[in-house]
Coordinates of C-alpha atoms in Angstrom, one line a residue:
M5 CA 68.1 38.9 154.3
P6 CA 71.1 40.5 153.2
H7 CA 73.9 38.6 151.5
E8 CA 77.0 37.8 153.6
P9 CA 80.5 39.4 152.0
M10 CA 82.0 37.3 149.7
V11 CA 85.6 37.0 148.5
F12 CA 85.8 37.0 144.7
I13 CA 89.0 35.7 143.5
V14 CA 90.4 36.4 139.9
D15 CA 93.4 34.4 139.1
D16 CA 94.2 32.4 135.8
D17 CA 96.5 30.1 137.9
D18 CA 94.3 27.2 138.8
E19 CA 96.3 26.0 141.6
V20 CA 97.0 29.5 142.9
R21 CA 93.2 29.9 143.0
A22 CA 91.9 26.8 144.3
A23 CA 94.6 27.3 147.2
L24 CA 93.1 30.6 147.9
E25 CA 89.5 29.3 148.0
L26 CA 90.6 26.7 150.4
L27 CA 92.2 29.6 152.5
M28 CA 88.9 31.4 152.5
E29 CA 86.8 28.6 153.0
S30 CA 88.9 27.5 156.2
A31 CA 88.5 31.1 157.5
G32 CA 84.7 30.4 157.4
L33 CA 84.2 33.3 154.5
A34 CA 82.2 33.0 151.6
V35 CA 84.3 32.6 148.1
R36 CA 84.0 32.4 144.6
G37 CA 86.7 32.1 142.1
Y38 CA 87.3 33.1 138.4
A39 CA 90.1 32.2 135.9
S40 CA 89.9 35.3 134.1
A41 CA 88.6 39.1 134.6
Q42 CA 86.1 38.6 131.8
A43 CA 84.2 35.8 133.5
F44 CA 84.2 38.0 136.9
L45 CA 82.7 40.6 134.7
D46 CA 80.2 38.4 133.4
D47 CA 79.3 36.8 136.7
V48 CA 79.6 40.0 139.1
D49 CA 76.5 41.4 141.1
P50 CA 77.3 44.9 142.3
A51 CA 74.8 44.2 144.9
R52 CA 76.5 41.5 146.5
P53 CA 78.9 42.8 149.2
G54 CA 82.3 41.8 149.5
C55 CA 86.0 42.1 148.3
L56 CA 88.0 41.2 145.1
V57 CA 91.6 39.3 145.2
L58 CA 92.8 40.2 141.8
D59 CA 96.0 38.5 140.3
V60 CA 98.1 41.5 137.8
R61 CA 99.3 39.4 135.2
M62 CA 96.6 37.3 133.5
R63 CA 95.7 36.0 130.1
G64 CA 93.5 38.5 128.2
M65 CA 92.4 41.2 130.5
S66 CA 95.0 42.0 133.5
G67 CA 94.1 42.6 136.9
L68 CA 95.3 46.3 136.3
E69 CA 92.7 46.8 133.6
L70 CA 90.0 45.2 135.4
Q71 CA 90.7 47.5 138.5
N72 CA 90.4 50.4 136.1
R73 CA 87.1 49.0 134.8
L74 CA 85.9 48.7 137.9
T75 CA 86.8 51.9 139.7
A76 CA 84.8 53.9 137.0
E77 CA 81.7 52.5 138.2
P78 CA 79.7 53.9 141.1
M79 CA 79.8 50.8 143.4
H80 CA 82.3 48.2 143.2
P81 CA 84.1 45.5 145.6
P82 CA 87.0 47.1 147.3
I83 CA 90.1 45.5 145.9
V84 CA 93.2 43.5 147.2
I85 CA 95.8 42.8 144.6
I86 CA 98.2 39.6 144.4
T87 CA 101.0 39.3 142.3
G88 CA 104.3 37.7 141.5
H89 CA 105.6 40.1 139.3
G90 CA 105.2 43.3 141.7
D91 CA 107.4 46.3 141.1
V92 CA 107.4 49.5 143.3
P93 CA 105.5 51.6 140.3
M94 CA 103.1 49.0 139.8
A95 CA 102.2 49.2 143.5
V96 CA 102.0 53.1 143.8
R97 CA 99.7 53.2 140.6
A98 CA 97.2 50.4 142.0
L99 CA 96.9 51.9 145.5
R100 CA 96.5 55.7 144.5
A101 CA 93.7 54.1 142.4
G102 CA 92.3 52.7 145.9
V103 CA 93.6 49.4 146.0
I104 CA 93.2 48.4 149.9
D105 CA 96.4 46.5 149.8
F106 CA 99.1 45.1 147.4
L107 CA 100.6 41.5 148.3
E108 CA 103.5 39.9 146.5
K109 CA 103.9 36.2 146.0
P110 CA 104.5 34.2 148.1
F111 CA 102.7 36.2 150.6
D112 CA 101.3 35.3 154.4
D113 CA 98.3 33.7 154.6
R114 CA 97.0 36.3 157.4
A115 CA 98.2 39.2 155.6
L116 CA 95.7 38.3 152.7
L117 CA 93.3 37.5 155.4
D118 CA 93.7 40.5 157.1
A119 CA 93.2 42.6 153.7
V120 CA 90.1 40.8 152.9
Q121 CA 88.6 41.9 156.5
R122 CA 90.0 45.6 156.2
A123 CA 88.2 45.2 152.5
F124 CA 84.7 43.9 154.0
A125 CA 84.6 47.2 156.4
I126 CA 85.5 49.6 153.8
D127 CA 82.8 47.7 152.0
A128 CA 80.4 47.7 154.1
K129 CA 81.1 51.6 155.3
H130 CA 80.5 52.5 151.3
R131 CA 77.4 50.7 151.0
D132 CA 76.0 52.4 154.0
Q133 CA 76.9 55.7 152.8
A134 CA 75.3 55.1 149.8
L135 CA 72.1 54.2 151.4
R136 CA 72.1 57.0 153.3
R137 CA 72.8 59.1 150.2
A138 CA 69.4 57.6 148.5
E139 CA 67.1 58.1 151.5
I140 CA 68.0 61.7 151.8
Q141 CA 67.6 62.1 148.0
R142 CA 64.3 60.2 148.6
R143 CA 63.1 62.5 151.0
L144 CA 64.4 65.8 149.2
A145 CA 62.6 64.6 146.2
R146 CA 59.4 65.0 148.2
L147 CA 59.4 68.7 148.3
T148 CA 58.1 71.1 146.2
P149 CA 60.2 73.8 144.4
R150 CA 59.0 76.4 146.9
E151 CA 59.7 74.0 149.6
R152 CA 63.2 73.4 148.7
E153 CA 63.9 77.3 148.3
I154 CA 62.6 77.5 151.9
L155 CA 65.1 74.9 152.9
D156 CA 68.1 76.5 151.2
Q157 CA 67.3 79.8 153.0
I158 CA 66.9 78.0 156.6
I159 CA 70.4 76.3 155.7
A160 CA 71.7 79.6 155.0
G161 CA 70.9 80.5 158.7
K162 CA 68.2 83.2 157.7
R163 CA 65.3 83.6 159.9
N164 CA 61.5 83.2 159.1
K165 CA 60.9 86.9 158.8
V166 CA 64.0 87.3 156.7
I167 CA 63.0 84.5 154.4
A168 CA 59.6 86.0 154.0
Y169 CA 61.0 89.5 153.0
D170 CA 63.6 87.8 150.7
L171 CA 60.5 85.4 148.7
G172 CA 58.0 88.4 149.1
I173 CA 55.8 86.1 151.2
S174 CA 54.4 86.5 154.6
Q175 CA 55.9 85.1 157.7
S176 CA 52.9 82.8 158.3
T177 CA 53.5 81.1 154.5
V178 CA 57.1 80.7 155.3
E179 CA 56.4 79.0 159.0
A180 CA 54.0 76.4 157.1
H181 CA 56.7 75.6 154.4
R182 CA 58.9 75.0 156.9
A183 CA 56.8 72.8 158.8
K184 CA 56.3 70.6 155.9
V185 CA 59.9 70.7 155.2
M186 CA 60.7 69.4 158.8
D187 CA 58.1 66.8 158.2
K188 CA 58.8 65.6 154.6
L189 CA 62.6 65.1 155.6
G190 CA 61.7 63.6 159.1
A191 CA 63.6 66.2 161.0
R192 CA 62.4 67.0 164.7
S193 CA 64.4 70.2 165.2
L194 CA 66.2 72.8 163.5
S195 CA 69.8 71.0 164.7
E196 CA 68.4 67.5 163.5
L197 CA 67.8 68.9 159.8
M198 CA 71.0 70.8 159.6
R199 CA 72.7 67.4 160.5
L200 CA 70.7 65.9 158.1
M201 CA 71.9 68.0 155.2
L202 CA 75.5 68.0 156.7
T203 CA 75.4 64.3 156.0
H204 CA 73.9 64.4 152.6
V205 CA 76.7 67.4 151.4
Q206 CA 79.3 64.9 153.2
S207 CA 78.2 61.6 151.3
D208 CA 78.1 63.7 147.9
R209 CA 81.7 64.7 148.5
D210 CA 82.7 60.9 149.7
A211 CA 80.8 59.7 146.4
G212 CA 82.7 62.2 144.3

C-alpha cells in the first residue's frame, strides 16, 4: 500500500514547530518535524509523498539553501516557505525556484492548510508523471535497434512502403517489425501509439 502524503516541517523554533505539527494533526494530516535542515536531509525518503513546510532563517543551513539542495534532485517534495523575515526579493527568488507558496508569519492557519493541499496535489501529479515516464522507458527498452528505427519512421508519419524503401528492406519485413513494436509498447492502434509517444515527449519536457 502506498504511504499517505506527509507534511514535513523544518523550523528551528521548537514552539513554532510544535504548533505547526499540532495544526497538521488537527486537520488529519500525517506530520513529521525537524529542528534543522540537515536533520531533514538525514531522514528524508524521496519515495515518501508529501510536502515540505520550511522556515527561511535557521541555524546552520538556511531554508533557501535547503530549497536549492532539493530542487537539484530529480524528485523532491513541493515546498511551502514560512518566514518572519520575508521581503519581496526573497519571495520572488523562492517562487521562481518553484516554491508553492510564501507565507509571512503570523499567517492564517487556513492559508497554510490550503497551501499544503495544493502542494500535495502537485506532488501527486509529479509522481504520476514519473511513473508514466518509467513505464514508457521500460517498454521502449524492450525494442531492438531495428524496431526503434521503425518506430521513429512511424512517428515521422511514413507509410510502410516508404519505410521499406528508406531502410532497404521489404515491406513485409517492415510490417512484421511494426507489429512487434505495437505489441511491445502495448498499443492497439496507430492513434494509441502516437498518444503514447506524445506522452513520452511531453513527460521528458516536464521533467526537464
